[in-house]
Amino acid sequence: MHGKGPWWQEKFTQNCVRVTAAREVIINILHDTPDHLSASDIYMKVHVTNPDIGLTTIYRTLELLEQMRIVQKFDFGDGHARYELLNNPGGKGHHHHLICVKCKKIIDYKDFIDEEVNCLGKTQDFLSQKYNFHINDHLVSFYGFCENCKSES
Amino acid sequence: MHGKGPWWQEKFTQNCVRVTAAREVIINILHDTPDHLSASDIYMKVHVTNPDIGLTTIYRTLELLEQMRIVQKFDFGDGHARYELLNNPGGKGHHHHLICVKCKKIIDYKDFIDEEVNCLGKTQDFLSQKYNFHINDHLVSFYGFCENCKSES
DNA sequence: GGATTATTGAAAATGGTTTTCATTACTACA
DNA sequence: TGTAGTAATGAAAACCATTTTCAATAATCC
Ligand SMILES: [Mn+2]
Ligand SMILES: [Mn+2]
Ligand SMILES: [Zn+2]
Ligand SMILES: [Zn+2]
């Protein structure tokens, strides 16, 4: 697989957005992790190989990528925004979340996702009509206590 | 309907939590609004009738009520936590959200909620087993553009 | 009433995120 | 290959919702 650059680079050049080292590193980090990283998580990982890249650039890049619909921003309630690669080539597919309210552990799940999305699809159609919305996304999360935390409480 | 105080007061006295004017006013405001108020929204409403109640108390009360499971805290991504009365007597029943990503308008809906919750129930059972979680809540939100905003974009 | 202890407001601190601004790095084009 | 135009960057400062501190006050129980 050689030739042109990665899938996301054309999105950049089309919009006069330059391909820079910082942006490349950040996307790679998000691509390689199974976790939901915060800005400073990413900063620390970036810092290992690129100690010249500042936290400000991390924030700016994440906002840019969010607006280009390359990453999605989440707030799980622990005071840090968290980011994950959107459903792009090489990204995770659409999934929902299972969140421990105590230790904040987050599990991506796809079990029953077809049935869920099917059911949500009907709701979406109905809501679009009734409230005259143009719906293009949904979020489903379950909350509770994980294996470790449910025994301690 | 007279006699003892409102439904929530017994929850207080059981836990050595005192019934104060501030707490009473805040619960009443949350009870009377159809909106999803932020701490400073509530502060401003409180200030009209009780200018002696400070913003700190609003925050403290909301955290208390959240921990007593009387209100639920939401983050819709606009930089302010928002609160709504939980499914208590006099509160809204369980519902899901339809959110405009542009103007941040939020609609509570219950359409298809039975089908949704039924479907989510199956998922919940499966996830509980598979990941050994004790699940006690879920969140479903649809995102898109509302009537007004979809024409402008 | 008085002792006990929860609650409170004001001010200060906190901490994640954003803004400012001067500098640097691309990119296009002559 | 130089040069103008513009996008991107880092450091420091600003921002701002929320939390903490601490001395004063008010609810509860006797
Ligand atoms: Mn995820
Ligand atoms: Mn609601
Ligand atoms: Zn846990
Ligand atoms: Zn709107």
Tab-separated table of C-alpha atoms (C1' of nucleotides) and ligand atoms in Angstrom:
chain	number	residue	atom	x	y	z
A	1	MET	CA	0.000	0.000	0.000
A	2	HIS	CA	2.054	2.941	-1.247
A	3	GLY	CA	1.458	5.952	-3.434
A	4	LYS	CA	-0.674	8.822	-2.136
A	5	GLY	CA	-0.790	9.587	1.582
A	6	PRO	CA	-3.331	8.300	4.064
A	7	TRP	CA	-7.081	8.580	3.595
A	8	TRP	CA	-7.477	11.758	5.600
A	9	GLN	CA	-4.937	13.854	3.737
A	10	GLU	CA	-7.227	14.589	0.817
A	11	LYS	CA	-9.782	16.003	3.226
A	12	PHE	CA	-7.090	18.427	4.318
A	13	THR	CA	-5.811	19.671	0.997
A	14	GLN	CA	-9.342	20.116	-0.293
A	15	ASN	CA	-9.924	22.678	2.447
A	16	CYS	CA	-6.598	24.511	2.382
A	17	VAL	CA	-5.703	22.771	5.631
A	18	ARG	CA	-2.042	21.923	5.722
A	19	VAL	CA	-0.680	18.501	6.528
A	20	THR	CA	1.743	19.002	9.380
A	21	ALA	CA	3.768	16.727	11.616
A	22	ALA	CA	1.649	17.526	14.663
A	23	ARG	CA	-1.569	16.634	12.898
A	24	GLU	CA	-0.114	13.455	11.514
A	25	VAL	CA	1.157	12.301	14.916
A	26	ILE	CA	-2.126	13.082	16.660
A	27	ILE	CA	-4.186	11.165	14.124
A	28	ASN	CA	-1.823	8.216	14.360
A	29	ILE	CA	-2.062	8.154	18.118
A	30	LEU	CA	-5.839	8.194	17.971
A	31	HIS	CA	-5.725	5.485	15.362
A	32	ASP	CA	-3.499	3.218	17.416
A	33	THR	CA	-5.204	3.411	20.799
A	34	PRO	CA	-8.241	1.460	21.972
A	35	ASP	CA	-8.842	4.098	24.660
A	36	HIS	CA	-10.751	7.361	24.798
A	37	LEU	CA	-7.953	9.857	25.222
A	38	SER	CA	-8.126	13.339	26.683
A	39	ALA	CA	-6.156	16.263	25.298
A	40	SER	CA	-3.463	15.872	27.907
A	41	ASP	CA	-3.355	12.109	27.431
A	42	ILE	CA	-2.573	12.809	23.813
A	43	TYR	CA	-0.111	15.521	24.736
A	44	MET	CA	1.862	13.115	26.890
A	45	LYS	CA	1.967	10.486	24.192
A	46	VAL	CA	2.974	13.040	21.592
A	47	HIS	CA	5.616	14.432	23.887
A	48	VAL	CA	7.578	11.185	23.872
A	49	THR	CA	8.469	11.418	20.213
A	50	ASN	CA	7.805	15.106	19.537
A	51	PRO	CA	8.681	17.147	22.628
A	52	ASP	CA	8.468	20.322	20.581
A	53	ILE	CA	4.704	20.104	20.085
A	54	GLY	CA	2.732	22.137	22.626
A	55	LEU	CA	-0.532	21.429	24.369
A	56	THR	CA	-2.147	24.354	22.577
A	57	THR	CA	-1.573	22.634	19.268
A	58	ILE	CA	-3.190	19.478	20.607
A	59	TYR	CA	-6.319	21.407	21.482
A	60	ARG	CA	-6.355	23.266	18.204
A	61	THR	CA	-5.853	20.107	16.207
A	62	LEU	CA	-8.574	18.236	18.041
A	63	GLU	CA	-11.039	21.025	17.429
A	64	LEU	CA	-10.089	21.073	13.783
A	65	LEU	CA	-10.459	17.319	13.452
A	66	GLU	CA	-13.795	17.478	15.213
A	67	GLN	CA	-15.091	20.051	12.772
A	68	MET	CA	-13.798	18.013	9.843
A	69	ARG	CA	-15.718	15.083	11.314
A	70	ILE	CA	-12.572	13.026	11.657
A	71	VAL	CA	-12.768	12.666	15.417
A	72	GLN	CA	-15.657	12.773	17.839
A	73	LYS	CA	-15.539	14.582	21.155
A	74	PHE	CA	-17.144	13.035	24.220
A	75	ASP	CA	-17.802	14.180	27.732
A	76	PHE	CA	-18.060	11.310	30.158
A	77	GLY	CA	-18.296	13.588	33.156
A	78	ASP	CA	-14.827	13.381	34.635
A	79	GLY	CA	-13.818	16.916	33.735
A	80	HIS	CA	-11.812	16.086	30.609
A	81	ALA	CA	-13.168	16.020	27.102
A	82	ARG	CA	-12.238	12.762	25.412
A	83	TYR	CA	-11.741	12.003	21.767
A	84	GLU	CA	-11.978	9.045	19.451
A	85	LEU	CA	-11.485	8.521	15.738
A	86	LEU	CA	-14.765	8.653	13.886
A	87	ASN	CA	-16.043	5.899	11.640
A	88	ASN	CA	-13.450	6.483	8.952
A	89	PRO	CA	-11.310	3.974	7.097
A	90	GLY	CA	-9.096	2.507	9.782
A	91	GLY	CA	-11.273	3.894	12.578
A	92	LYS	CA	-13.575	1.973	14.847
A	93	GLY	CA	-16.981	1.291	13.412
A	94	HIS	CA	-20.089	2.727	14.966
A	95	HIS	CA	-20.464	1.559	18.535
A	96	HIS	CA	-22.078	2.378	21.845
A	97	HIS	CA	-20.646	2.788	25.339
A	98	LEU	CA	-20.809	1.009	28.648
A	99	ILE	CA	-19.492	3.242	31.414
A	100	CYS	CA	-18.581	2.557	35.026
A	101	VAL	CA	-19.780	5.498	37.101
A	102	LYS	CA	-17.220	4.790	39.784
A	103	CYS	CA	-13.843	4.144	38.119
A	104	LYS	CA	-14.870	5.730	34.774
A	105	LYS	CA	-13.842	2.683	32.788
A	106	ILE	CA	-15.370	2.779	29.311
A	107	ILE	CA	-16.179	-0.237	27.163
A	108	ASP	CA	-16.964	0.056	23.474
A	109	TYR	CA	-19.528	-2.532	22.563
A	110	LYS	CA	-21.125	-3.694	19.353
A	111	ASP	CA	-23.259	-6.482	20.752
A	112	PHE	CA	-26.841	-6.180	19.585
A	113	ILE	CA	-25.786	-3.050	17.775
A	114	ASP	CA	-27.771	-4.089	14.668
A	115	GLU	CA	-30.970	-4.563	16.622
A	116	GLU	CA	-30.378	-1.352	18.489
A	117	VAL	CA	-29.630	0.696	15.437
A	118	ASN	CA	-32.603	-0.811	13.686
A	119	CYS	CA	-34.864	0.172	16.555
A	120	LEU	CA	-33.270	3.599	16.832
A	121	GLY	CA	-33.732	4.026	13.092
A	122	LYS	CA	-37.489	3.810	13.481
A	123	THR	CA	-37.409	6.306	16.313
A	124	GLN	CA	-35.215	8.582	14.267
A	125	ASP	CA	-37.622	8.538	11.335
A	126	PHE	CA	-40.538	9.281	13.589
A	127	LEU	CA	-38.759	12.098	15.406
A	128	SER	CA	-37.511	13.641	12.172
A	129	GLN	CA	-41.093	13.893	10.979
A	130	LYS	CA	-42.708	14.981	14.202
A	131	TYR	CA	-40.175	17.592	15.261
A	132	ASN	CA	-38.954	18.512	11.784
A	133	PHE	CA	-35.331	17.766	12.650
A	134	HIS	CA	-32.554	16.684	10.347
A	135	ILE	CA	-30.998	13.925	12.489
A	136	ASN	CA	-27.573	12.641	11.606
A	137	ASP	CA	-26.225	10.975	14.698
A	138	HIS	CA	-27.133	9.312	17.943
A	139	LEU	CA	-25.492	8.429	21.205
A	140	VAL	CA	-26.302	5.445	23.378
A	141	SER	CA	-24.590	4.817	26.705
A	142	PHE	CA	-25.247	2.479	29.582
A	143	TYR	CA	-24.159	3.419	33.086
A	144	GLY	CA	-23.417	1.207	36.035
A	145	PHE	CA	-20.714	-0.463	38.074
A	146	CYS	CA	-18.021	-2.562	36.497
A	147	GLU	CA	-16.797	-5.935	37.643
A	148	ASN	CA	-14.333	-4.435	40.098
A	149	CYS	CA	-16.445	-1.591	41.373
A	150	LYS	CA	-19.722	-3.393	41.938
A	151	SER	CA	-18.233	-5.578	44.648
A	152	GLU	CA	-16.731	-2.668	46.540
A	153	SER	CA	-19.915	-0.633	46.787
B	1	MET	CA	-52.962	17.269	49.797
B	2	HIS	CA	-51.767	18.631	53.112
B	3	GLY	CA	-50.015	17.326	56.172
B	4	LYS	CA	-46.351	16.360	55.910
B	5	GLY	CA	-44.033	18.276	53.604
B	6	PRO	CA	-43.272	17.426	50.003
B	7	TRP	CA	-42.134	13.978	48.863
B	8	TRP	CA	-38.421	14.804	48.929
B	9	GLN	CA	-38.265	16.010	52.510
B	10	GLU	CA	-38.239	12.561	54.042
B	11	LYS	CA	-35.233	11.692	51.911
B	12	PHE	CA	-33.505	14.602	53.593
B	13	THR	CA	-34.291	13.999	57.220
B	14	GLN	CA	-33.396	10.330	56.885
B	15	ASN	CA	-29.857	11.327	55.984
B	16	CYS	CA	-29.281	14.176	58.431
B	17	VAL	CA	-29.653	16.588	55.521
B	18	ARG	CA	-31.420	19.745	56.604
B	19	VAL	CA	-34.374	21.270	54.857
B	20	THR	CA	-33.421	24.833	54.008
B	21	ALA	CA	-34.963	27.642	52.013
B	22	ALA	CA	-32.302	27.415	49.316
B	23	ARG	CA	-32.887	23.720	48.750
B	24	GLU	CA	-36.618	24.184	48.684
B	25	VAL	CA	-36.460	26.986	46.150
B	26	ILE	CA	-34.054	25.129	43.888
B	27	ILE	CA	-36.164	21.989	43.815
B	28	ASN	CA	-39.258	24.037	43.085
B	29	ILE	CA	-37.573	25.814	40.195
B	30	LEU	CA	-36.450	22.519	38.710
B	31	HIS	CA	-39.933	21.191	39.195
B	32	ASP	CA	-41.592	24.084	37.436
B	33	THR	CA	-39.417	24.408	34.348
B	34	PRO	CA	-39.610	22.378	31.158
B	35	ASP	CA	-36.019	23.366	30.358
B	36	HIS	CA	-32.632	21.908	31.183
B	37	LEU	CA	-31.187	24.590	33.422
B	38	SER	CA	-27.554	25.295	34.171
B	39	ALA	CA	-26.302	26.328	37.598
B	40	SER	CA	-26.284	29.994	36.647
B	41	ASP	CA	-29.704	29.713	34.997
B	42	ILE	CA	-30.963	28.495	38.339
B	43	TYR	CA	-29.017	31.165	40.178
B	44	MET	CA	-30.682	33.898	38.171
B	45	LYS	CA	-34.149	32.490	38.771
B	46	VAL	CA	-33.442	32.054	42.456
B	47	HIS	CA	-32.055	35.561	42.669
B	48	VAL	CA	-35.399	37.121	41.769
B	49	THR	CA	-37.094	35.963	44.932
B	50	ASN	CA	-34.088	35.131	47.112
B	51	PRO	CA	-31.257	37.577	46.345
B	52	ASP	CA	-29.440	36.400	49.453
B	53	ILE	CA	-28.688	32.934	48.075
B	54	GLY	CA	-25.258	32.653	46.501
B	55	LEU	CA	-24.076	30.770	43.455
B	56	THR	CA	-21.913	28.532	45.609
B	57	THR	CA	-24.999	27.235	47.341
B	58	ILE	CA	-26.582	26.482	43.996
B	59	TYR	CA	-23.615	24.332	43.033
B	60	ARG	CA	-23.489	22.643	46.383
B	61	THR	CA	-27.194	21.928	46.376
B	62	LEU	CA	-27.132	20.529	42.878
B	63	GLU	CA	-24.303	18.177	43.743
B	64	LEU	CA	-26.180	17.074	46.826
B	65	LEU	CA	-29.372	16.483	44.889
B	66	GLU	CA	-27.451	14.584	42.260
B	67	GLN	CA	-25.963	12.269	44.851
B	68	MET	CA	-29.361	11.766	46.436
B	69	ARG	CA	-30.611	10.827	42.958
B	70	ILE	CA	-33.150	13.631	42.986
B	71	VAL	CA	-31.724	15.427	39.979
B	72	GLN	CA	-29.677	14.248	37.024
B	73	LYS	CA	-26.713	16.139	35.650
B	74	PHE	CA	-26.170	16.344	31.892
B	75	ASP	CA	-23.429	17.659	29.700
B	76	PHE	CA	-24.691	18.672	26.297
B	77	GLY	CA	-21.364	20.090	25.224
B	78	ASP	CA	-21.920	23.813	25.569
B	79	GLY	CA	-19.653	24.284	28.554
B	80	HIS	CA	-22.354	24.337	31.239
B	81	ALA	CA	-23.578	21.324	33.140
B	82	ARG	CA	-27.356	21.139	33.010
B	83	TYR	CA	-29.773	19.609	35.458
B	84	GLU	CA	-33.224	18.111	35.460
B	85	LEU	CA	-35.463	16.555	38.076
B	86	LEU	CA	-35.176	12.817	38.073
B	87	ASN	CA	-38.100	10.449	37.704
B	88	ASN	CA	-39.550	11.277	41.091
B	89	PRO	CA	-43.119	12.112	42.047
B	90	GLY	CA	-43.771	15.353	40.243
B	91	GLY	CA	-40.738	14.918	37.986
B	92	LYS	CA	-40.681	14.097	34.303
B	93	GLY	CA	-40.811	10.420	33.543
B	94	HIS	CA	-37.974	8.645	31.826
B	95	HIS	CA	-37.301	10.169	28.448
B	96	HIS	CA	-34.675	10.596	25.775
B	97	HIS	CA	-33.243	13.684	24.093
B	98	LEU	CA	-33.252	15.236	20.668
B	99	ILE	CA	-30.559	17.905	20.428
B	100	CYS	CA	-29.840	20.599	17.841
B	101	VAL	CA	-26.081	20.760	17.394
B	102	LYS	CA	-26.302	24.334	16.185
B	103	CYS	CA	-28.605	26.279	18.527
B	104	LYS	CA	-28.414	23.676	21.353
B	105	LYS	CA	-32.174	23.395	21.606
B	106	ILE	CA	-33.135	20.253	23.508
B	107	ILE	CA	-36.370	18.337	23.099
B	108	ASP	CA	-37.497	15.725	25.586
B	109	TYR	CA	-39.298	12.972	23.756
B	110	LYS	CA	-41.169	9.873	24.786
B	111	ASP	CA	-42.285	8.699	21.368
B	112	PHE	CA	-41.407	5.072	20.823
B	113	ILE	CA	-39.889	5.104	24.265
B	114	ASP	CA	-41.485	1.761	25.093
B	115	GLU	CA	-40.060	0.067	22.033
B	116	GLU	CA	-36.702	1.680	22.637
B	117	VAL	CA	-36.519	0.774	26.275
B	118	ASN	CA	-37.641	-2.735	25.459
B	119	CYS	CA	-34.875	-3.092	22.919
B	120	LEU	CA	-32.340	-1.481	25.227
B	121	GLY	CA	-33.448	-3.848	27.965
B	122	LYS	CA	-32.298	-6.820	25.911
B	123	THR	CA	-28.995	-5.147	25.240
B	124	GLN	CA	-28.641	-4.320	28.890
B	125	ASP	CA	-29.206	-7.926	29.934
B	126	PHE	CA	-26.686	-9.135	27.427
B	127	LEU	CA	-24.077	-6.565	28.387
B	128	SER	CA	-24.568	-7.195	32.090
B	129	GLN	CA	-23.755	-10.837	31.526
B	130	LYS	CA	-20.935	-10.454	29.077
B	131	TYR	CA	-19.047	-7.645	30.801
B	132	ASN	CA	-20.162	-8.432	34.335
B	133	PHE	CA	-21.541	-4.952	34.904
B	134	HIS	CA	-24.324	-3.864	37.201
B	135	ILE	CA	-26.185	-1.508	34.868
B	136	ASN	CA	-28.713	0.883	36.333
B	137	ASP	CA	-29.200	3.610	33.771
B	138	HIS	CA	-28.925	4.502	30.127
B	139	LEU	CA	-28.758	7.601	27.999
B	140	VAL	CA	-30.088	7.963	24.485
B	141	SER	CA	-29.696	11.143	22.473
B	142	PHE	CA	-30.229	12.044	18.846
B	143	TYR	CA	-28.238	14.864	17.282
B	144	GLY	CA	-29.061	16.985	14.285
B	145	PHE	CA	-30.402	20.299	13.091
B	146	CYS	CA	-33.689	21.663	14.305
B	147	GLU	CA	-36.420	23.188	12.209
B	148	ASN	CA	-34.847	26.638	12.277
B	149	CYS	CA	-31.226	25.619	11.947
B	150	LYS	CA	-31.512	23.085	9.152
B	151	SER	CA	-32.644	25.717	6.677
B	152	GLU	CA	-29.812	28.094	7.492
B	153	SER	CA	-27.025	25.589	7.020
C	1	DG	C1'	-32.943	28.446	75.634
C	2	DG	C1'	-28.441	26.262	74.448
C	3	DA	C1'	-25.315	22.848	72.567
C	4	DT	C1'	-24.334	20.587	68.415
C	5	DT	C1'	-23.394	20.372	63.853
C	6	DA	C1'	-24.950	21.220	59.077
C	7	DT	C1'	-25.194	25.032	55.962
C	8	DT	C1'	-24.051	29.341	54.076
C	9	DG	C1'	-21.753	33.403	51.324
C	10	DA	C1'	-17.732	35.779	49.886
C	11	DA	C1'	-13.453	35.454	48.244
C	12	DA	C1'	-9.786	32.877	46.591
C	13	DA	C1'	-8.105	28.949	44.258
C	14	DT	C1'	-8.391	25.436	40.748
C	15	DG	C1'	-7.851	23.537	36.289
C	16	DG	C1'	-9.301	22.507	31.671
C	17	DT	C1'	-9.653	25.130	27.652
C	18	DT	C1'	-9.191	29.319	24.720
C	19	DT	C1'	-7.067	33.627	23.198
C	20	DT	C1'	-3.328	36.612	22.102
C	21	DC	C1'	0.582	37.672	19.657
C	22	DA	C1'	4.924	37.409	17.791
C	23	DT	C1'	7.440	33.884	15.177
C	24	DT	C1'	7.907	30.177	11.956
C	25	DA	C1'	6.757	27.112	8.072
C	26	DC	C1'	4.213	26.185	3.987
C	27	DT	C1'	2.568	27.239	-0.678
C	28	DA	C1'	2.004	29.547	-4.918
C	29	DC	C1'	3.811	32.099	-8.284
C	30	DA	C1'	6.931	35.314	-10.787
D	1	DT	C1'	15.199	30.498	-6.522
D	2	DG	C1'	13.367	34.472	-4.267
D	3	DT	C1'	9.422	36.586	-2.360
D	4	DA	C1'	4.778	37.640	-0.935
D	5	DG	C1'	0.815	35.735	1.236
D	6	DT	C1'	-1.154	32.968	4.515
D	7	DA	C1'	-1.612	29.011	7.663
D	8	DA	C1'	0.299	26.976	11.783
D	9	DT	C1'	2.756	27.137	16.016
D	10	DG	C1'	4.395	27.743	21.146
D	11	DA	C1'	4.492	30.337	25.280
D	12	DA	C1'	2.189	33.039	28.188
D	13	DA	C1'	-1.857	35.128	29.591
D	14	DA	C1'	-6.716	35.160	29.850
D	15	DC	C1'	-11.032	32.891	30.464
D	16	DC	C1'	-14.609	30.894	33.067
D	17	DA	C1'	-17.250	27.087	35.127
D	18	DT	C1'	-16.664	24.858	39.199
D	19	DT	C1'	-14.492	23.863	43.795
D	20	DT	C1'	-12.284	24.964	48.099
D	21	DT	C1'	-11.479	27.677	52.239
D	22	DC	C1'	-13.007	29.695	56.306
D	23	DA	C1'	-15.437	32.374	59.432
D	24	DA	C1'	-20.296	33.349	60.287
D	25	DT	C1'	-25.010	31.653	60.530
D	26	DA	C1'	-29.052	28.745	60.976
D	27	DA	C1'	-31.504	24.194	61.515
D	28	DT	C1'	-32.263	20.401	64.699
D	29	DC	C1'	-32.555	18.054	68.944
D	30	DC	C1'	-32.757	18.141	73.870
E	1	MN	MN	-15.890	4.557	22.059
E	2	MN	MN	-34.670	16.021	29.455
E	3	ZN	ZN	-15.441	0.569	37.717
E	4	ZN	ZN	-31.306	24.603	16.187
